[in-house]
mmCIF file of C-alpha atoms in Angstrom:
data_model
loop_
_atom_site.group_PDB
_atom_site.id
_atom_site.type_symbol
_atom_site.label_atom_id
_atom_site.label_comp_id
_atom_site.label_asym_id
_atom_site.label_seq_id
_atom_site.Cartn_x
_atom_site.Cartn_y
_atom_site.Cartn_z
ATOM 1 C CA MET A 108 17.583 27.253 22.734
ATOM 2 C CA PRO A 109 18.874 24.312 20.456
ATOM 3 C CA PRO A 110 22.493 23.892 20.563
ATOM 4 C CA GLY A 111 24.301 25.906 17.457
ATOM 5 C CA ARG A 112 20.923 27.992 16.839
ATOM 6 C CA SER A 113 22.739 31.096 17.961
ATOM 7 C CA TRP A 114 25.636 30.430 15.630
ATOM 8 C CA LEU A 115 23.206 29.782 12.922
ATOM 9 C CA SER A 116 21.498 32.996 13.958
ATOM 10 C CA ARG A 117 24.799 34.961 13.552
ATOM 11 C CA LEU A 118 25.770 33.522 10.444
ATOM 12 C CA GLY A 119 22.044 34.370 8.797
ATOM 13 C CA GLU A 120 22.496 37.918 10.046
ATOM 14 C CA LYS A 121 25.912 38.008 8.635
ATOM 15 C CA VAL A 122 24.708 36.741 5.004
ATOM 16 C CA ALA A 123 21.656 39.151 5.315
ATOM 17 C CA ALA A 124 23.959 41.904 5.807
ATOM 18 C CA GLY A 125 26.667 40.929 3.192
ATOM 19 C CA ARG A 126 24.461 40.635 0.617
ATOM 20 C CA HIS A 127 23.901 44.400 0.666
ATOM 21 C CA THR A 128 27.359 45.394 0.137
ATOM 22 C CA LEU A 129 28.579 45.776 -3.468
ATOM 23 C CA ALA A 130 30.995 42.785 -2.846
ATOM 24 C CA GLY A 131 28.101 40.566 -1.528
ATOM 25 C CA ALA A 132 25.938 41.636 -4.106
ATOM 26 C CA PHE A 133 28.437 40.596 -6.893
ATOM 27 C CA GLY A 134 29.051 37.171 -5.251
ATOM 28 C CA VAL A 135 25.431 36.256 -4.949
ATOM 29 C CA MET A 136 24.974 37.148 -8.689
ATOM 30 C CA MET A 137 28.389 35.929 -9.942
ATOM 31 C CA VAL A 138 27.376 32.489 -8.577
ATOM 32 C CA ALA A 139 23.606 32.453 -9.965
ATOM 33 C CA VAL A 140 24.731 34.253 -13.370
ATOM 34 C CA THR A 141 27.591 31.491 -13.548
ATOM 35 C CA LEU A 142 25.500 28.746 -12.824
ATOM 36 C CA GLY A 143 22.507 30.080 -15.093
ATOM 37 C CA SER A 144 25.147 30.465 -18.099
ATOM 38 C CA ALA A 145 26.678 27.153 -17.178
ATOM 39 C CA LEU A 146 23.364 25.449 -17.549
ATOM 40 C CA ASN A 147 22.613 27.288 -20.875
ATOM 41 C CA TYR A 148 25.853 26.073 -22.329
ATOM 42 C CA LEU A 149 25.197 22.757 -20.929
ATOM 43 C CA TYR A 150 21.994 22.857 -22.930
ATOM 44 C CA SER A 151 23.805 23.526 -25.924
ATOM 45 C CA ILE A 152 26.359 20.793 -25.387
ATOM 46 C CA ILE A 153 23.659 18.246 -24.908
ATOM 47 C CA MET A 154 21.779 19.409 -28.244
ATOM 48 C CA THR A 155 25.381 19.004 -30.147
ATOM 49 C CA ARG A 156 24.619 15.278 -29.077
ATOM 50 C CA MET A 157 21.028 14.697 -29.332
ATOM 51 C CA LEU A 158 20.535 16.625 -32.587
ATOM 52 C CA GLY A 159 22.465 14.099 -34.703
ATOM 53 C CA GLU A 160 21.159 14.923 -38.258
ATOM 54 C CA ALA A 161 23.391 16.889 -40.422
ATOM 55 C CA GLY A 162 22.472 20.739 -40.008
ATOM 56 C CA ASP A 163 20.150 20.249 -37.267
ATOM 57 C CA PHE A 164 22.503 21.870 -34.546
ATOM 58 C CA ALA A 165 23.270 24.667 -37.062
ATOM 59 C CA SER A 166 19.778 25.217 -37.541
ATOM 60 C CA PHE A 167 19.037 25.105 -33.864
ATOM 61 C CA ASN A 168 22.021 27.568 -33.039
ATOM 62 C CA SER A 169 21.104 30.007 -36.091
ATOM 63 C CA LEU A 170 17.570 30.548 -34.544
ATOM 64 C CA ASN A 171 19.166 30.553 -31.180
ATOM 65 C CA ALA A 172 21.104 33.289 -32.009
ATOM 66 C CA ILE A 173 18.278 35.213 -33.487
ATOM 67 C CA PHE A 174 16.631 34.478 -30.332
ATOM 68 C CA LEU A 175 19.509 35.971 -28.425
ATOM 69 C CA ILE A 176 19.734 38.972 -30.479
ATOM 70 C CA VAL A 177 16.039 39.896 -29.908
ATOM 71 C CA THR A 178 15.608 38.919 -26.382
ATOM 72 C CA LEU A 179 18.596 40.380 -24.958
ATOM 73 C CA GLY A 180 17.942 43.461 -26.977
ATOM 74 C CA SER A 181 14.703 43.332 -25.075
ATOM 75 C CA LEU A 182 16.463 43.455 -21.795
ATOM 76 C CA ALA A 183 16.021 47.220 -22.196
ATOM 77 C CA VAL A 184 12.601 46.882 -20.684
ATOM 78 C CA GLN A 185 14.330 45.048 -17.707
ATOM 79 C CA THR A 186 17.062 47.794 -17.408
ATOM 80 C CA VAL A 187 14.678 50.743 -17.763
ATOM 81 C CA VAL A 188 12.157 49.086 -14.925
ATOM 82 C CA THR A 189 15.191 48.771 -12.717
ATOM 83 C CA LYS A 190 16.252 51.899 -13.255
ATOM 84 C CA TYR A 191 13.062 53.569 -12.440
ATOM 85 C CA VAL A 192 12.330 51.039 -9.449
ATOM 86 C CA SER A 193 15.611 51.672 -8.004
ATOM 87 C CA GLU A 194 14.992 55.510 -8.143
ATOM 88 C CA PHE A 195 11.671 55.031 -6.402
ATOM 89 C CA GLU A 196 12.877 52.864 -3.584
ATOM 90 C CA THR A 197 15.797 55.390 -3.062
ATOM 91 C CA LYS A 198 13.446 58.300 -2.973
ATOM 92 C CA THR A 199 11.086 56.246 -0.783
ATOM 93 C CA GLU A 200 8.364 56.806 -3.807
ATOM 94 C CA THR A 201 7.596 53.023 -4.044
ATOM 95 C CA TYR A 202 3.923 53.684 -4.284
ATOM 96 C CA LYS A 203 4.530 54.668 -7.962
ATOM 97 C CA THR A 204 6.080 50.937 -8.736
ATOM 98 C CA ARG A 205 2.859 49.560 -9.023
ATOM 99 C CA THR A 206 1.641 52.609 -11.610
ATOM 100 C CA LEU A 207 4.997 51.259 -13.569
ATOM 101 C CA ILE A 208 4.503 47.827 -13.429
ATOM 102 C CA ARG A 209 1.001 47.859 -14.436
ATOM 103 C CA SER A 210 1.505 50.034 -17.270
ATOM 104 C CA PHE A 211 4.436 48.336 -18.688
ATOM 105 C CA SER A 212 2.477 45.190 -18.213
ATOM 106 C CA LYS A 213 -0.375 46.329 -20.286
ATOM 107 C CA TRP A 214 2.267 47.507 -22.815
ATOM 108 C CA LEU A 215 3.989 44.119 -22.981
ATOM 109 C CA VAL A 216 1.131 42.101 -23.724
ATOM 110 C CA LEU A 217 0.311 44.152 -26.638
ATOM 111 C CA VAL A 218 3.902 44.101 -27.985
ATOM 112 C CA SER A 219 4.178 40.160 -27.410
ATOM 113 C CA THR A 220 1.124 39.629 -29.251
ATOM 114 C CA ALA A 221 2.544 41.791 -32.339
ATOM 115 C CA ILE A 222 5.961 39.589 -32.160
ATOM 116 C CA MET A 223 4.116 36.361 -32.368
ATOM 117 C CA LEU A 224 1.982 37.580 -35.154
ATOM 118 C CA ALA A 225 4.964 39.080 -36.730
ATOM 119 C CA GLY A 226 6.947 35.735 -36.375
ATOM 120 C CA LEU A 227 4.034 33.922 -38.182
ATOM 121 C CA ALA A 228 4.021 36.190 -40.995
ATOM 122 C CA ALA A 229 7.805 35.764 -41.571
ATOM 123 C CA ALA A 230 7.957 32.109 -40.724
ATOM 124 C CA TRP A 231 8.017 30.922 -44.337
ATOM 125 C CA PRO A 232 10.402 33.642 -45.889
ATOM 126 C CA LEU A 233 12.679 33.418 -43.106
ATOM 127 C CA ALA A 234 12.946 29.511 -43.421
ATOM 128 C CA GLY A 235 14.005 29.831 -46.813
ATOM 129 C CA VAL A 236 16.725 32.468 -46.340
ATOM 130 C CA LEU A 237 18.017 30.268 -43.398
ATOM 131 C CA LYS A 238 17.764 26.943 -45.115
ATOM 132 C CA LEU A 239 15.633 25.740 -42.451
ATOM 133 C CA ASP A 240 13.613 22.538 -42.558
ATOM 134 C CA SER A 241 10.336 23.865 -41.304
ATOM 135 C CA PRO A 242 9.174 27.529 -41.013
ATOM 136 C CA LEU A 243 7.401 26.235 -37.659
ATOM 137 C CA TYR A 244 10.876 26.767 -36.196
ATOM 138 C CA VAL A 245 10.428 30.174 -36.548
ATOM 139 C CA VAL A 246 7.162 30.296 -35.080
ATOM 140 C CA ILE A 247 8.278 28.367 -32.016
ATOM 141 C CA VAL A 248 11.150 31.178 -31.656
ATOM 142 C CA SER A 249 8.929 34.245 -32.090
ATOM 143 C CA THR A 250 6.582 32.550 -29.315
ATOM 144 C CA SER A 251 9.543 32.179 -27.132
ATOM 145 C CA VAL A 252 10.790 35.633 -27.699
ATOM 146 C CA ALA A 253 7.074 37.281 -26.830
ATOM 147 C CA LEU A 254 7.077 35.258 -23.620
ATOM 148 C CA THR A 255 10.914 36.091 -22.751
ATOM 149 C CA LEU A 256 10.123 40.044 -23.262
ATOM 150 C CA TYR A 257 7.298 39.769 -20.983
ATOM 151 C CA LEU A 258 9.589 38.106 -18.259
ATOM 152 C CA THR A 259 11.959 41.032 -18.195
ATOM 153 C CA LEU A 260 9.142 42.807 -16.262
ATOM 154 C CA PRO A 261 9.297 41.050 -12.995
ATOM 155 C CA TYR A 262 13.096 40.423 -13.522
ATOM 156 C CA GLY A 263 13.467 44.174 -13.891
ATOM 157 C CA LEU A 264 11.220 44.445 -10.490
ATOM 158 C CA LEU A 265 13.490 42.221 -8.631
ATOM 159 C CA GLN A 266 16.736 43.888 -9.875
ATOM 160 C CA GLY A 267 15.284 47.248 -8.792
ATOM 161 C CA GLN A 268 14.578 46.231 -5.574
ATOM 162 C CA GLN A 269 18.227 44.739 -5.460
ATOM 163 C CA LYS A 270 16.865 41.253 -4.441
ATOM 164 C CA PHE A 271 19.407 39.591 -6.095
ATOM 165 C CA ILE A 272 18.894 36.101 -4.381
ATOM 166 C CA GLY A 273 15.321 35.869 -6.085
ATOM 167 C CA LEU A 274 16.766 37.093 -9.331
ATOM 168 C CA GLY A 275 19.578 34.743 -9.496
ATOM 169 C CA ALA A 276 17.168 31.867 -8.290
ATOM 170 C CA ALA A 277 14.889 32.676 -10.975
ATOM 171 C CA GLY A 278 17.392 32.766 -13.946
ATOM 172 C CA VAL A 279 18.825 29.464 -12.840
ATOM 173 C CA ALA A 280 15.385 27.968 -12.378
ATOM 174 C CA VAL A 281 14.674 28.842 -16.325
ATOM 175 C CA SER A 282 17.770 27.390 -17.181
ATOM 176 C CA THR A 283 17.229 24.349 -15.301
ATOM 177 C CA LEU A 284 13.639 23.823 -16.563
ATOM 178 C CA ARG A 285 15.070 24.528 -20.195
ATOM 179 C CA ILE A 286 17.172 21.552 -19.971
ATOM 180 C CA ALA A 287 14.395 19.331 -18.368
ATOM 181 C CA PHE A 288 11.908 20.197 -20.935
ATOM 182 C CA GLY A 289 14.347 20.259 -23.815
ATOM 183 C CA VAL A 290 16.052 16.560 -23.126
ATOM 184 C CA THR A 291 12.588 15.196 -22.538
ATOM 185 C CA LEU A 292 11.072 16.764 -25.819
ATOM 186 C CA VAL A 293 13.681 15.962 -27.982
ATOM 187 C CA ALA A 294 14.295 12.322 -26.539
ATOM 188 C CA LEU A 295 10.750 11.889 -27.459
ATOM 189 C CA GLY A 296 11.704 12.497 -31.117
ATOM 190 C CA LEU A 297 10.587 16.290 -31.402
ATOM 191 C CA GLY A 298 13.984 17.260 -32.628
ATOM 192 C CA VAL A 299 14.753 20.904 -33.297
ATOM 193 C CA TYR A 300 11.288 21.498 -32.286
ATOM 194 C CA GLY A 301 11.671 20.379 -28.759
ATOM 195 C CA ALA A 302 14.971 22.080 -28.516
ATOM 196 C CA LEU A 303 13.581 25.375 -29.291
ATOM 197 C CA GLY A 304 10.093 25.034 -27.686
ATOM 198 C CA ALA A 305 12.045 24.098 -24.093
ATOM 199 C CA SER A 306 12.327 27.995 -23.895
ATOM 200 C CA THR A 307 8.852 28.739 -24.148
ATOM 201 C CA LEU A 308 7.818 26.312 -21.455
ATOM 202 C CA SER A 309 10.256 27.307 -18.879
ATOM 203 C CA SER A 310 9.677 30.903 -19.460
ATOM 204 C CA ILE A 311 5.989 30.245 -18.717
ATOM 205 C CA CYS A 312 6.674 28.492 -15.564
ATOM 206 C CA ILE A 313 8.959 31.123 -14.221
ATOM 207 C CA ALA A 314 6.798 34.127 -15.274
ATOM 208 C CA GLY A 315 3.807 32.568 -13.480
ATOM 209 C CA VAL A 316 5.780 32.170 -10.351
ATOM 210 C CA ILE A 317 7.050 35.531 -10.209
ATOM 211 C CA VAL A 318 3.991 37.685 -11.165
ATOM 212 C CA TYR A 319 2.012 35.343 -8.384
ATOM 213 C CA TYR A 320 4.564 36.666 -5.743
ATOM 214 C CA TYR A 321 4.065 40.142 -6.790
ATOM 215 C CA ARG A 322 0.313 39.614 -7.627
ATOM 216 C CA ASP A 323 -0.727 42.935 -5.645
ATOM 217 C CA VAL A 324 1.646 45.004 -7.869
ATOM 218 C CA PHE A 325 0.488 43.226 -11.361
ATOM 219 C CA THR A 326 -2.998 43.576 -10.182
ATOM 220 C CA GLY A 327 -5.486 46.168 -9.446
ATOM 221 C CA LYS A 328 -5.877 49.746 -10.911
ATOM 222 C CA ALA A 329 -2.795 51.845 -11.747
ATOM 223 C CA GLU A 330 -2.897 55.369 -10.070
ATOM 224 C CA SER A 331 -1.808 58.519 -11.657
ATOM 225 C CA PHE A 332 0.667 60.979 -10.394
ATOM 226 C CA GLU A 333 1.394 64.719 -11.594
ATOM 227 C CA ASP A 334 5.456 64.276 -11.251
ATOM 228 C CA PHE A 335 5.540 60.633 -13.082
ATOM 229 C CA HIS A 336 4.103 59.357 -15.894
ATOM 230 C CA PRO A 337 4.787 55.754 -17.267
ATOM 231 C CA GLY A 338 4.833 56.722 -20.918
ATOM 232 C CA LYS A 339 7.992 58.884 -19.936
ATOM 233 C CA ALA A 340 9.630 55.894 -18.607
ATOM 234 C CA PHE A 341 8.348 53.997 -22.065
ATOM 235 C CA LEU A 342 10.064 56.310 -23.898
ATOM 236 C CA THR A 343 13.562 56.061 -22.430
ATOM 237 C CA LEU A 344 13.420 52.336 -23.892
ATOM 238 C CA ILE A 345 14.320 53.830 -27.085
ATOM 239 C CA PRO A 346 18.070 54.803 -26.196
ATOM 240 C CA VAL A 347 18.400 51.598 -23.963
ATOM 241 C CA THR A 348 17.081 49.271 -26.528
ATOM 242 C CA VAL A 349 19.306 50.832 -29.119
ATOM 243 C CA GLY A 350 22.631 50.423 -26.908
ATOM 244 C CA ILE A 351 21.709 46.984 -25.557
ATOM 245 C CA PHE A 352 20.782 45.589 -29.209
ATOM 246 C CA LEU A 353 23.766 47.027 -30.884
ATOM 247 C CA VAL A 354 26.355 45.149 -28.747
ATOM 248 C CA ILE A 355 24.389 41.771 -28.959
ATOM 249 C CA PHE A 356 23.748 42.284 -32.544
ATOM 250 C CA MET A 357 27.477 42.650 -33.081
ATOM 251 C CA THR A 358 28.209 39.335 -31.098
ATOM 252 C CA GLN A 359 25.429 37.069 -32.424
ATOM 253 C CA ILE A 360 25.092 38.133 -36.129
ATOM 254 C CA ASP A 361 27.945 36.098 -37.467
ATOM 255 C CA VAL A 362 26.220 32.781 -36.841
ATOM 256 C CA VAL A 363 23.149 33.578 -38.533
ATOM 257 C CA LEU A 364 25.344 34.994 -41.633
ATOM 258 C CA VAL A 365 27.273 31.529 -41.831
ATOM 259 C CA LYS A 366 24.179 29.521 -41.616
ATOM 260 C CA ALA A 367 22.637 31.405 -44.562
ATOM 261 C CA LEU A 368 25.508 31.778 -46.568
ATOM 262 C CA LYS A 369 27.738 28.327 -46.039
ATOM 263 C CA SER A 370 26.915 24.730 -46.274
ATOM 264 C CA ALA A 371 25.714 22.874 -43.098
ATOM 265 C CA ALA A 372 29.067 21.207 -42.542
ATOM 266 C CA VAL A 373 30.781 24.600 -42.410
ATOM 267 C CA ALA A 374 27.967 25.966 -40.527
ATOM 268 C CA ASP A 375 28.037 23.175 -38.076
ATOM 269 C CA ARG A 376 31.633 23.535 -37.314
ATOM 270 C CA TYR A 377 31.566 27.411 -36.902
ATOM 271 C CA SER A 378 28.556 27.051 -34.545
ATOM 272 C CA TYR A 379 30.541 24.523 -32.173
ATOM 273 C CA ALA A 380 33.655 27.039 -32.334
ATOM 274 C CA ALA A 381 31.024 29.910 -31.549
ATOM 275 C CA LEU A 382 29.657 27.901 -28.820
ATOM 276 C CA ALA A 383 32.921 27.689 -26.993
ATOM 277 C CA GLY A 384 34.289 31.294 -27.729
ATOM 278 C CA LYS A 385 30.751 33.172 -26.791
ATOM 279 C CA ALA A 386 30.642 31.576 -23.266
ATOM 280 C CA VAL A 387 33.427 34.272 -22.429
ATOM 281 C CA LEU A 388 30.773 36.961 -23.257
ATOM 282 C CA PHE A 389 28.123 35.513 -20.438
ATOM 283 C CA PHE A 390 30.369 35.049 -17.478
ATOM 284 C CA PRO A 391 30.290 38.493 -16.319
ATOM 285 C CA ALA A 392 26.298 39.223 -16.714
ATOM 286 C CA GLY A 393 26.101 38.998 -12.794
ATOM 287 C CA ILE A 394 28.392 41.956 -12.844
ATOM 288 C CA TYR A 395 26.148 44.254 -15.061
ATOM 289 C CA MET A 396 23.251 43.115 -13.039
ATOM 290 C CA VAL A 397 24.337 44.473 -9.696
ATOM 291 C CA MET A 398 26.415 47.384 -10.975
ATOM 292 C CA PHE A 399 23.368 49.073 -12.769
ATOM 293 C CA PRO A 400 20.953 49.377 -9.937
ATOM 294 C CA ARG A 401 23.815 50.656 -7.810
ATOM 295 C CA VAL A 402 24.719 53.465 -10.373
ATOM 296 C CA SER A 403 21.441 54.464 -10.900
ATOM 297 C CA GLU A 404 20.837 54.616 -7.277
ATOM 298 C CA LEU A 405 23.851 56.598 -6.669
ATOM 299 C CA ARG A 406 23.063 58.948 -9.366
ATOM 300 C CA ALA A 407 19.504 59.346 -7.940
ATOM 301 C CA LYS A 408 21.531 60.369 -4.693
ATOM 302 C CA GLY A 409 24.005 62.846 -6.478
ATOM 303 C CA GLU A 410 26.953 60.574 -5.141
ATOM 304 C CA PRO A 411 29.849 59.549 -7.431
ATOM 305 C CA THR A 412 29.994 56.180 -9.276
ATOM 306 C CA ARG A 413 33.460 55.850 -10.341
ATOM 307 C CA ARG A 414 34.352 53.271 -7.480
ATOM 308 C CA VAL A 415 31.544 50.886 -8.500
ATOM 309 C CA LEU A 416 32.835 51.129 -12.206
ATOM 310 C CA THR A 417 36.236 50.684 -11.132
ATOM 311 C CA TRP A 418 35.531 47.460 -9.190
ATOM 312 C CA SER A 419 33.058 46.322 -11.883
ATOM 313 C CA LEU A 420 35.768 46.378 -14.442
ATOM 314 C CA LEU A 421 38.332 44.775 -12.483
ATOM 315 C CA ALA A 422 35.792 41.966 -11.491
ATOM 316 C CA CYS A 423 34.819 41.324 -15.192
ATOM 317 C CA LEU A 424 38.414 41.568 -16.416
ATOM 318 C CA LEU A 425 39.449 38.996 -14.049
ATOM 319 C CA LEU A 426 36.632 36.817 -15.005
ATOM 320 C CA VAL A 427 36.851 36.864 -18.851
ATOM 321 C CA GLY A 428 40.806 36.877 -18.504
ATOM 322 C CA ALA A 429 40.632 33.577 -16.461
ATOM 323 C CA VAL A 430 38.195 31.726 -19.054
ATOM 324 C CA VAL A 431 40.271 32.938 -21.967
ATOM 325 C CA GLY A 432 43.451 31.757 -20.213
ATOM 326 C CA PHE A 433 42.045 28.592 -19.759
ATOM 327 C CA TYR A 434 40.967 28.111 -23.250
ATOM 328 C CA ALA A 435 44.558 29.152 -24.167
ATOM 329 C CA LEU A 436 45.946 26.503 -21.891
ATOM 330 C CA PHE A 437 43.637 23.688 -22.925
ATOM 331 C CA PRO A 438 42.245 24.309 -26.601
ATOM 332 C CA ASP A 439 41.632 20.659 -27.347
ATOM 333 C CA PHE A 440 39.639 20.189 -23.912
ATOM 334 C CA THR A 441 37.971 23.179 -24.751
ATOM 335 C CA ALA A 442 36.856 22.366 -28.295
ATOM 336 C CA SER A 443 36.048 18.500 -27.233
ATOM 337 C CA PHE A 444 33.942 20.008 -24.413
ATOM 338 C CA PHE A 445 31.551 22.007 -26.241
ATOM 339 C CA ALA A 446 31.364 20.096 -29.544
ATOM 340 C CA GLY A 447 32.213 16.646 -28.436
ATOM 341 C CA GLU A 448 33.684 13.954 -31.245
ATOM 342 C CA ARG A 449 32.380 16.705 -33.680
ATOM 343 C CA GLY A 450 34.855 19.288 -32.109
ATOM 344 C CA SER A 451 37.777 16.649 -32.565
ATOM 345 C CA GLY A 452 39.476 18.812 -35.195
ATOM 346 C CA LEU A 453 38.174 22.217 -34.040
ATOM 347 C CA ALA A 454 41.455 23.009 -31.787
ATOM 348 C CA GLY A 455 43.609 22.440 -34.908
ATOM 349 C CA ILE A 456 41.882 25.295 -36.811
ATOM 350 C CA THR A 457 44.391 28.328 -36.018
ATOM 351 C CA GLY A 458 44.408 31.997 -37.126
ATOM 352 C CA PRO A 459 47.108 34.573 -36.911
ATOM 353 C CA LEU A 460 50.397 33.698 -34.998
ATOM 354 C CA GLY A 461 48.876 30.133 -34.711
ATOM 355 C CA VAL A 462 46.203 31.134 -32.025
ATOM 356 C CA PRO A 463 43.782 28.196 -32.051
ATOM 357 C CA PHE A 464 40.272 29.847 -33.540
ATOM 358 C CA VAL A 465 38.371 28.844 -30.191
ATOM 359 C CA VAL A 466 40.960 31.133 -28.324
ATOM 360 C CA MET A 467 40.597 33.792 -31.046
ATOM 361 C CA PHE A 468 36.828 33.557 -30.742
ATOM 362 C CA GLY A 469 37.376 34.095 -26.415
ATOM 363 C CA ILE A 470 39.401 37.213 -26.799
ATOM 364 C CA VAL A 471 36.951 38.870 -28.892
ATOM 365 C CA MET A 472 34.149 38.243 -26.816
ATOM 366 C CA ALA A 473 36.297 39.261 -23.669
ATOM 367 C CA VAL A 474 36.521 42.616 -25.384
ATOM 368 C CA PHE A 475 32.683 42.803 -26.008
ATOM 369 C CA ALA A 476 31.971 41.609 -22.376
ATOM 370 C CA LEU A 477 34.220 44.696 -21.356
ATOM 371 C CA LEU A 478 32.206 46.772 -23.892
ATOM 372 C CA ASN A 479 29.097 45.543 -22.677
ATOM 373 C CA LEU A 480 29.736 46.768 -18.908
ATOM 374 C CA LEU A 481 30.490 50.084 -20.530
ATOM 375 C CA VAL A 482 27.382 50.234 -22.009
ATOM 376 C CA TYR A 483 25.340 49.626 -19.076
ATOM 377 C CA TYR A 484 27.268 52.117 -16.973
ATOM 378 C CA HIS A 485 26.645 55.000 -19.271
ATOM 379 C CA LEU A 486 22.911 54.062 -19.690
ATOM 380 C CA ALA A 487 22.561 54.189 -15.831
ATOM 381 C CA LEU A 488 24.115 57.679 -16.092
ATOM 382 C CA ASP A 489 21.438 58.573 -18.794
ATOM 383 C CA ARG A 490 24.480 59.407 -21.096
ATOM 384 C CA ARG A 491 23.698 58.564 -24.900
ATOM 385 C CA ALA A 492 26.054 60.243 -27.009
ATOM 386 C CA PHE A 493 27.998 56.965 -27.187
ATOM 387 C CA LEU A 494 25.365 55.310 -29.406
ATOM 388 C CA SER A 495 26.437 56.962 -32.420
ATOM 389 C CA LEU A 496 29.718 55.038 -31.985
ATOM 390 C CA LEU A 497 28.113 51.557 -31.377
ATOM 391 C CA ALA A 498 26.070 52.242 -34.397
ATOM 392 C CA LEU A 499 29.382 52.658 -36.553
ATOM 393 C CA GLY A 500 30.678 49.280 -35.025
ATOM 394 C CA ALA A 501 27.642 47.329 -35.805
ATOM 395 C CA VAL A 502 27.481 48.777 -39.503
ATOM 396 C CA ALA A 503 31.210 47.937 -39.805
#
């Protein structure tokens, strides 16, 4: 036996055992999602430098906000798939997973095609409303939305089986490829076209890899079972979609409205502030991704879930508190980091009590991060009454 092999074996066993604990799963997904979020924000920061024409970054950012509203709303698919797969795993009914995935795959292909056609039809009027230079921007975004929607299916499969390392690696890979494709395309002179199209190319690559890995699940005839029908699972998408969409809508619609109603200079400056403030919202995403299947699993077993909720809330509060605290201590650095030279005057913009604008943005997004966690918790327990409160918030 080579020297050190037994030590490495023991370490590997500890890592394998630890990742199945709540703390271990939090750790894996925290690292993966934080890295993925950092890469996504790095991409936006790179685009502030590379998209130099006036209004270009605002165009990219407003369309990116629409992309986030629709695609993060489409996480309802991933959420529902996760819920059912985790329950199948708990009840040792994994043979039903193939039926679920095959049926959802067929439906998502149809829905994705419809989204691309709708994007083509809406390209010209939407380009006029948002003061975009080209309707092709809308076509590119609708294609990215369609592909990202389908990608939520294999993501849900990984999350439901609690394969957090694979799920985290896939997310990081998408973000990394997006930077590689985006920088290359923009450097070649494609401008906003390349910045938007990078999402499409990265999604195609990662979706292909995951579907190939699970090819036995995605191919072949789906069986039918008397006690389970995929149509019932598909119907549960409605409340889940509504819940997730409303939260994302409230956190992203502002940059779209500013782009439509204000000048290019004002829209650019607001976009830079939003870029910094909304970073807070995405750091705790790994906590949601671990908490949801755990709560679904405990619910299926009839066991209490408050302990998971408590630890999740504490972890989320510590994360967003640390980020907002950093913004408050270093507002100038925060503004220049996210917006470069264009953000030089951003830290000087203050709100009530002299609080810097980027810090105010961070505080608001921290509240939404906690709200998002509670939404996922209640959805995992099949509670829906709270959706009316979210709807009132969105209208307000």
